[in-house]
């Protein structure tokens, strides 16, 4: 790997977010799965700075025991959460196997994908 040349590609987020323009303008089209927008409606219902956001990216597959540990931690926090769980290489839903799935769904929201730019900008994120 000594001879690898790195080339920056970017910006990785829309310039509207960098330049202080209207951050609610999502016309840049980064939300590839518009039918999954109900997570934004869910966030809109939550108080400011109350939601925990968990996302490990689309290249990370979390082992079952670690998924259980994260789930238990979220439940013990008592806070609403948005947890992005990637489907995995085989398209399976690893959250389906969680022993406490029903409890999790009462406290938070589990999705397979979301627009991270929009979610991170939302006023409900954060714990104060």
mmCIF file of the C-alpha atoms, coordinates in Angstrom:
data_MODEL
# 
_entry.id   MODEL 
# 
loop_
_atom_site.group_PDB 
_atom_site.id 
_atom_site.type_symbol 
_atom_site.label_atom_id 
_atom_site.label_alt_id 
_atom_site.label_comp_id 
_atom_site.label_asym_id 
_atom_site.label_entity_id 
_atom_site.label_seq_id 
_atom_site.pdbx_PDB_ins_code 
_atom_site.Cartn_x 
_atom_site.Cartn_y 
_atom_site.Cartn_z 
_atom_site.occupancy 
_atom_site.B_iso_or_equiv 
_atom_site.pdbx_formal_charge 
_atom_site.auth_seq_id 
_atom_site.auth_comp_id 
_atom_site.auth_asym_id 
_atom_site.auth_atom_id 
_atom_site.pdbx_PDB_model_num 
ATOM 1   C CA . UNK A 1 1   ? 0.000   0.000   0.000  1.00 0.00 ? 1   UNK A CA 1 
ATOM 2   C CA . UNK A 1 2   ? 3.006   2.322   -0.110 1.00 0.00 ? 2   UNK A CA 1 
ATOM 3   C CA . UNK A 1 3   ? 2.333   3.353   -3.693 1.00 0.00 ? 3   UNK A CA 1 
ATOM 4   C CA . UNK A 1 4   ? -1.343  4.264   -3.375 1.00 0.00 ? 4   UNK A CA 1 
ATOM 5   C CA . UNK A 1 5   ? -2.211  7.761   -4.522 1.00 0.00 ? 5   UNK A CA 1 
ATOM 6   C CA . UNK A 1 6   ? -5.126  9.345   -2.707 1.00 0.00 ? 6   UNK A CA 1 
ATOM 7   C CA . UNK A 1 7   ? -7.430  11.679  -4.600 1.00 0.00 ? 7   UNK A CA 1 
ATOM 8   C CA . UNK A 1 8   ? -9.971  13.765  -2.727 1.00 0.00 ? 8   UNK A CA 1 
ATOM 9   C CA . UNK A 1 9   ? -13.502 13.772  -4.076 1.00 0.00 ? 9   UNK A CA 1 
ATOM 10  C CA . UNK A 1 10  ? -15.910 16.241  -2.680 1.00 0.00 ? 10  UNK A CA 1 
ATOM 11  C CA . UNK A 1 11  ? -17.460 17.978  -1.110 1.00 0.00 ? 11  UNK A CA 1 
ATOM 12  C CA . UNK A 1 12  ? -19.172 14.905  0.282  1.00 0.00 ? 12  UNK A CA 1 
ATOM 13  C CA . UNK A 1 13  ? -22.121 16.952  1.499  1.00 0.00 ? 13  UNK A CA 1 
ATOM 14  C CA . UNK A 1 14  ? -24.165 19.440  -0.511 1.00 0.00 ? 14  UNK A CA 1 
ATOM 15  C CA . UNK A 1 15  ? -22.631 22.896  -0.695 1.00 0.00 ? 15  UNK A CA 1 
ATOM 16  C CA . UNK A 1 16  ? -25.863 24.400  0.692  1.00 0.00 ? 16  UNK A CA 1 
ATOM 17  C CA . UNK A 1 17  ? -24.960 22.868  4.034  1.00 0.00 ? 17  UNK A CA 1 
ATOM 18  C CA . UNK A 1 18  ? -21.436 24.276  3.892  1.00 0.00 ? 18  UNK A CA 1 
ATOM 19  C CA . UNK A 1 19  ? -22.312 27.768  2.718  1.00 0.00 ? 19  UNK A CA 1 
ATOM 20  C CA . UNK A 1 20  ? -25.071 28.457  5.251  1.00 0.00 ? 20  UNK A CA 1 
ATOM 21  C CA . UNK A 1 21  ? -27.863 28.460  2.685  1.00 0.00 ? 21  UNK A CA 1 
ATOM 22  C CA . UNK A 1 22  ? -31.306 27.033  3.375  1.00 0.00 ? 22  UNK A CA 1 
ATOM 23  C CA . UNK A 1 23  ? -30.441 23.783  5.132  1.00 0.00 ? 23  UNK A CA 1 
ATOM 24  C CA . UNK A 1 24  ? -33.983 22.499  4.855  1.00 0.00 ? 24  UNK A CA 1 
ATOM 25  C CA . UNK A 1 25  ? -33.666 22.499  1.054  1.00 0.00 ? 25  UNK A CA 1 
ATOM 26  C CA . UNK A 1 26  ? -33.274 18.852  0.128  1.00 0.00 ? 26  UNK A CA 1 
ATOM 27  C CA . UNK A 1 27  ? -33.642 19.402  -3.605 1.00 0.00 ? 27  UNK A CA 1 
ATOM 28  C CA . UNK A 1 28  ? -30.045 18.279  -4.070 1.00 0.00 ? 28  UNK A CA 1 
ATOM 29  C CA . UNK A 1 29  ? -31.485 14.757  -4.219 1.00 0.00 ? 29  UNK A CA 1 
ATOM 30  C CA . UNK A 1 30  ? -29.298 12.828  -1.809 1.00 0.00 ? 30  UNK A CA 1 
ATOM 31  C CA . UNK A 1 31  ? -32.239 10.949  -0.346 1.00 0.00 ? 31  UNK A CA 1 
ATOM 32  C CA . UNK A 1 32  ? -32.276 7.942   -2.637 1.00 0.00 ? 32  UNK A CA 1 
ATOM 33  C CA . UNK A 1 33  ? -35.103 6.193   -0.853 1.00 0.00 ? 33  UNK A CA 1 
ATOM 34  C CA . UNK A 1 34  ? -37.848 8.774   -0.646 1.00 0.00 ? 34  UNK A CA 1 
ATOM 35  C CA . UNK A 1 35  ? -40.382 6.179   0.451  1.00 0.00 ? 35  UNK A CA 1 
ATOM 36  C CA . UNK A 1 36  ? -38.558 5.852   3.769  1.00 0.00 ? 36  UNK A CA 1 
ATOM 37  C CA . UNK A 1 37  ? -39.156 9.457   4.810  1.00 0.00 ? 37  UNK A CA 1 
ATOM 38  C CA . UNK A 1 38  ? -41.314 8.458   7.759  1.00 0.00 ? 38  UNK A CA 1 
ATOM 39  C CA . UNK A 1 39  ? -38.200 8.627   9.953  1.00 0.00 ? 39  UNK A CA 1 
ATOM 40  C CA . UNK A 1 40  ? -38.199 12.412  9.446  1.00 0.00 ? 40  UNK A CA 1 
ATOM 41  C CA . UNK A 1 41  ? -41.864 12.601  10.457 1.00 0.00 ? 41  UNK A CA 1 
ATOM 42  C CA . UNK A 1 42  ? -40.976 10.545  13.535 1.00 0.00 ? 42  UNK A CA 1 
ATOM 43  C CA . UNK A 1 43  ? -38.108 12.940  14.396 1.00 0.00 ? 43  UNK A CA 1 
ATOM 44  C CA . UNK A 1 44  ? -40.461 15.914  13.961 1.00 0.00 ? 44  UNK A CA 1 
ATOM 45  C CA . UNK A 1 45  ? -42.602 14.524  16.788 1.00 0.00 ? 45  UNK A CA 1 
ATOM 46  C CA . UNK A 1 46  ? -39.695 14.416  19.263 1.00 0.00 ? 46  UNK A CA 1 
ATOM 47  C CA . UNK A 1 47  ? -38.563 17.261  21.556 1.00 0.00 ? 47  UNK A CA 1 
ATOM 48  C CA . UNK A 1 48  ? -35.391 19.190  20.746 1.00 0.00 ? 48  UNK A CA 1 
ATOM 49  C CA . UNK A 1 49  ? -32.140 17.483  21.725 1.00 0.00 ? 49  UNK A CA 1 
ATOM 50  C CA . UNK A 1 50  ? -33.815 14.274  22.885 1.00 0.00 ? 50  UNK A CA 1 
ATOM 51  C CA . UNK A 1 51  ? -33.002 11.626  20.247 1.00 0.00 ? 51  UNK A CA 1 
ATOM 52  C CA . UNK A 1 52  ? -29.975 9.323   20.125 1.00 0.00 ? 52  UNK A CA 1 
ATOM 53  C CA . UNK A 1 53  ? -28.757 8.588   16.566 1.00 0.00 ? 53  UNK A CA 1 
ATOM 54  C CA . UNK A 1 54  ? -26.874 5.342   15.913 1.00 0.00 ? 54  UNK A CA 1 
ATOM 55  C CA . UNK A 1 55  ? -25.366 4.481   12.514 1.00 0.00 ? 55  UNK A CA 1 
ATOM 56  C CA . UNK A 1 56  ? -22.274 2.432   11.739 1.00 0.00 ? 56  UNK A CA 1 
ATOM 57  C CA . UNK A 1 57  ? -22.318 2.810   7.962  1.00 0.00 ? 57  UNK A CA 1 
ATOM 58  C CA . UNK A 1 58  ? -23.176 0.417   5.180  1.00 0.00 ? 58  UNK A CA 1 
ATOM 59  C CA . UNK A 1 59  ? -19.933 -1.569  5.261  1.00 0.00 ? 59  UNK A CA 1 
ATOM 60  C CA . UNK A 1 60  ? -20.138 -2.708  8.868  1.00 0.00 ? 60  UNK A CA 1 
ATOM 61  C CA . UNK A 1 61  ? -21.933 -5.887  9.853  1.00 0.00 ? 61  UNK A CA 1 
ATOM 62  C CA . UNK A 1 62  ? -22.588 -5.977  13.585 1.00 0.00 ? 62  UNK A CA 1 
ATOM 63  C CA . UNK A 1 63  ? -22.377 -9.418  15.251 1.00 0.00 ? 63  UNK A CA 1 
ATOM 64  C CA . UNK A 1 64  ? -25.625 -10.585 16.897 1.00 0.00 ? 64  UNK A CA 1 
ATOM 65  C CA . UNK A 1 65  ? -24.324 -10.340 20.465 1.00 0.00 ? 65  UNK A CA 1 
ATOM 66  C CA . UNK A 1 66  ? -23.144 -6.760  19.916 1.00 0.00 ? 66  UNK A CA 1 
ATOM 67  C CA . UNK A 1 67  ? -26.550 -5.904  18.407 1.00 0.00 ? 67  UNK A CA 1 
ATOM 68  C CA . UNK A 1 68  ? -28.170 -7.257  21.588 1.00 0.00 ? 68  UNK A CA 1 
ATOM 69  C CA . UNK A 1 69  ? -25.786 -5.215  23.758 1.00 0.00 ? 69  UNK A CA 1 
ATOM 70  C CA . UNK A 1 70  ? -26.493 -2.011  21.826 1.00 0.00 ? 70  UNK A CA 1 
ATOM 71  C CA . UNK A 1 71  ? -30.232 -2.706  22.027 1.00 0.00 ? 71  UNK A CA 1 
ATOM 72  C CA . UNK A 1 72  ? -30.065 -3.182  25.797 1.00 0.00 ? 72  UNK A CA 1 
ATOM 73  C CA . UNK A 1 73  ? -28.068 0.029   26.178 1.00 0.00 ? 73  UNK A CA 1 
ATOM 74  C CA . UNK A 1 74  ? -30.651 1.950   24.169 1.00 0.00 ? 74  UNK A CA 1 
ATOM 75  C CA . UNK A 1 75  ? -33.482 0.559   26.270 1.00 0.00 ? 75  UNK A CA 1 
ATOM 76  C CA . UNK A 1 76  ? -31.681 1.414   29.498 1.00 0.00 ? 76  UNK A CA 1 
ATOM 77  C CA . UNK A 1 77  ? -31.070 4.969   28.287 1.00 0.00 ? 77  UNK A CA 1 
ATOM 78  C CA . UNK A 1 78  ? -34.813 5.596   28.328 1.00 0.00 ? 78  UNK A CA 1 
ATOM 79  C CA . UNK A 1 79  ? -34.416 8.004   25.411 1.00 0.00 ? 79  UNK A CA 1 
ATOM 80  C CA . UNK A 1 80  ? -35.949 7.878   21.951 1.00 0.00 ? 80  UNK A CA 1 
ATOM 81  C CA . UNK A 1 81  ? -33.497 6.743   19.287 1.00 0.00 ? 81  UNK A CA 1 
ATOM 82  C CA . UNK A 1 82  ? -33.084 6.411   15.541 1.00 0.00 ? 82  UNK A CA 1 
ATOM 83  C CA . UNK A 1 83  ? -30.971 3.334   14.769 1.00 0.00 ? 83  UNK A CA 1 
ATOM 84  C CA . UNK A 1 84  ? -29.808 2.656   11.223 1.00 0.00 ? 84  UNK A CA 1 
ATOM 85  C CA . UNK A 1 85  ? -29.228 -1.072  10.742 1.00 0.00 ? 85  UNK A CA 1 
ATOM 86  C CA . UNK A 1 86  ? -27.841 -2.078  7.375  1.00 0.00 ? 86  UNK A CA 1 
ATOM 87  C CA . UNK A 1 87  ? -29.465 -5.118  5.754  1.00 0.00 ? 87  UNK A CA 1 
ATOM 88  C CA . UNK A 1 88  ? -26.125 -6.831  5.197  1.00 0.00 ? 88  UNK A CA 1 
ATOM 89  C CA . UNK A 1 89  ? -24.690 -8.592  2.172  1.00 0.00 ? 89  UNK A CA 1 
ATOM 90  C CA . UNK A 1 90  ? -27.517 -11.109 2.015  1.00 0.00 ? 90  UNK A CA 1 
ATOM 91  C CA . UNK A 1 91  ? -30.260 -8.519  2.390  1.00 0.00 ? 91  UNK A CA 1 
ATOM 92  C CA . UNK A 1 92  ? -31.329 -9.885  5.778  1.00 0.00 ? 92  UNK A CA 1 
ATOM 93  C CA . UNK A 1 93  ? -32.606 -7.706  8.579  1.00 0.00 ? 93  UNK A CA 1 
ATOM 94  C CA . UNK A 1 94  ? -30.468 -8.377  11.622 1.00 0.00 ? 94  UNK A CA 1 
ATOM 95  C CA . UNK A 1 95  ? -32.780 -6.341  13.860 1.00 0.00 ? 95  UNK A CA 1 
ATOM 96  C CA . UNK A 1 96  ? -35.499 -8.961  13.277 1.00 0.00 ? 96  UNK A CA 1 
ATOM 97  C CA . UNK A 1 97  ? -33.525 -11.389 15.480 1.00 0.00 ? 97  UNK A CA 1 
ATOM 98  C CA . UNK A 1 98  ? -33.279 -9.094  18.501 1.00 0.00 ? 98  UNK A CA 1 
ATOM 99  C CA . UNK A 1 99  ? -34.902 -10.568 21.599 1.00 0.00 ? 99  UNK A CA 1 
ATOM 100 C CA . UNK A 1 100 ? -36.172 -7.145  22.707 1.00 0.00 ? 100 UNK A CA 1 
ATOM 101 C CA . UNK A 1 101 ? -37.397 -5.946  19.287 1.00 0.00 ? 101 UNK A CA 1 
ATOM 102 C CA . UNK A 1 102 ? -40.911 -5.170  20.517 1.00 0.00 ? 102 UNK A CA 1 
ATOM 103 C CA . UNK A 1 103 ? -39.605 -3.008  23.380 1.00 0.00 ? 103 UNK A CA 1 
ATOM 104 C CA . UNK A 1 104 ? -37.215 -1.233  21.014 1.00 0.00 ? 104 UNK A CA 1 
ATOM 105 C CA . UNK A 1 105 ? -40.013 -0.336  18.604 1.00 0.00 ? 105 UNK A CA 1 
ATOM 106 C CA . UNK A 1 106 ? -41.963 1.307   21.437 1.00 0.00 ? 106 UNK A CA 1 
ATOM 107 C CA . UNK A 1 107 ? -39.026 3.521   22.421 1.00 0.00 ? 107 UNK A CA 1 
ATOM 108 C CA . UNK A 1 108 ? -37.334 4.257   19.109 1.00 0.00 ? 108 UNK A CA 1 
ATOM 109 C CA . UNK A 1 109 ? -37.196 3.728   15.379 1.00 0.00 ? 109 UNK A CA 1 
ATOM 110 C CA . UNK A 1 110 ? -35.069 1.220   13.465 1.00 0.00 ? 110 UNK A CA 1 
ATOM 111 C CA . UNK A 1 111 ? -34.524 1.858   9.749  1.00 0.00 ? 111 UNK A CA 1 
ATOM 112 C CA . UNK A 1 112 ? -32.347 0.280   7.070  1.00 0.00 ? 112 UNK A CA 1 
ATOM 113 C CA . UNK A 1 113 ? -31.335 3.609   5.542  1.00 0.00 ? 113 UNK A CA 1 
ATOM 114 C CA . UNK A 1 114 ? -31.724 7.344   6.111  1.00 0.00 ? 114 UNK A CA 1 
ATOM 115 C CA . UNK A 1 115 ? -30.345 10.610  4.798  1.00 0.00 ? 115 UNK A CA 1 
ATOM 116 C CA . UNK A 1 116 ? -27.608 11.270  7.325  1.00 0.00 ? 116 UNK A CA 1 
ATOM 117 C CA . UNK A 1 117 ? -27.291 14.914  6.282  1.00 0.00 ? 117 UNK A CA 1 
ATOM 118 C CA . UNK A 1 118 ? -30.958 15.565  7.036  1.00 0.00 ? 118 UNK A CA 1 
ATOM 119 C CA . UNK A 1 119 ? -30.968 13.553  10.257 1.00 0.00 ? 119 UNK A CA 1 
ATOM 120 C CA . UNK A 1 120 ? -27.847 15.184  11.684 1.00 0.00 ? 120 UNK A CA 1 
ATOM 121 C CA . UNK A 1 121 ? -29.330 18.605  11.007 1.00 0.00 ? 121 UNK A CA 1 
ATOM 122 C CA . UNK A 1 122 ? -32.603 17.815  12.788 1.00 0.00 ? 122 UNK A CA 1 
ATOM 123 C CA . UNK A 1 123 ? -33.270 19.704  16.028 1.00 0.00 ? 123 UNK A CA 1 
ATOM 124 C CA . UNK A 1 124 ? -34.426 16.579  17.894 1.00 0.00 ? 124 UNK A CA 1 
ATOM 125 C CA . UNK A 1 125 ? -30.940 15.024  17.803 1.00 0.00 ? 125 UNK A CA 1 
ATOM 126 C CA . UNK A 1 126 ? -28.708 15.205  20.832 1.00 0.00 ? 126 UNK A CA 1 
ATOM 127 C CA . UNK A 1 127 ? -29.063 14.595  24.527 1.00 0.00 ? 127 UNK A CA 1 
ATOM 128 C CA . UNK A 1 128 ? -29.129 17.535  26.886 1.00 0.00 ? 128 UNK A CA 1 
# 
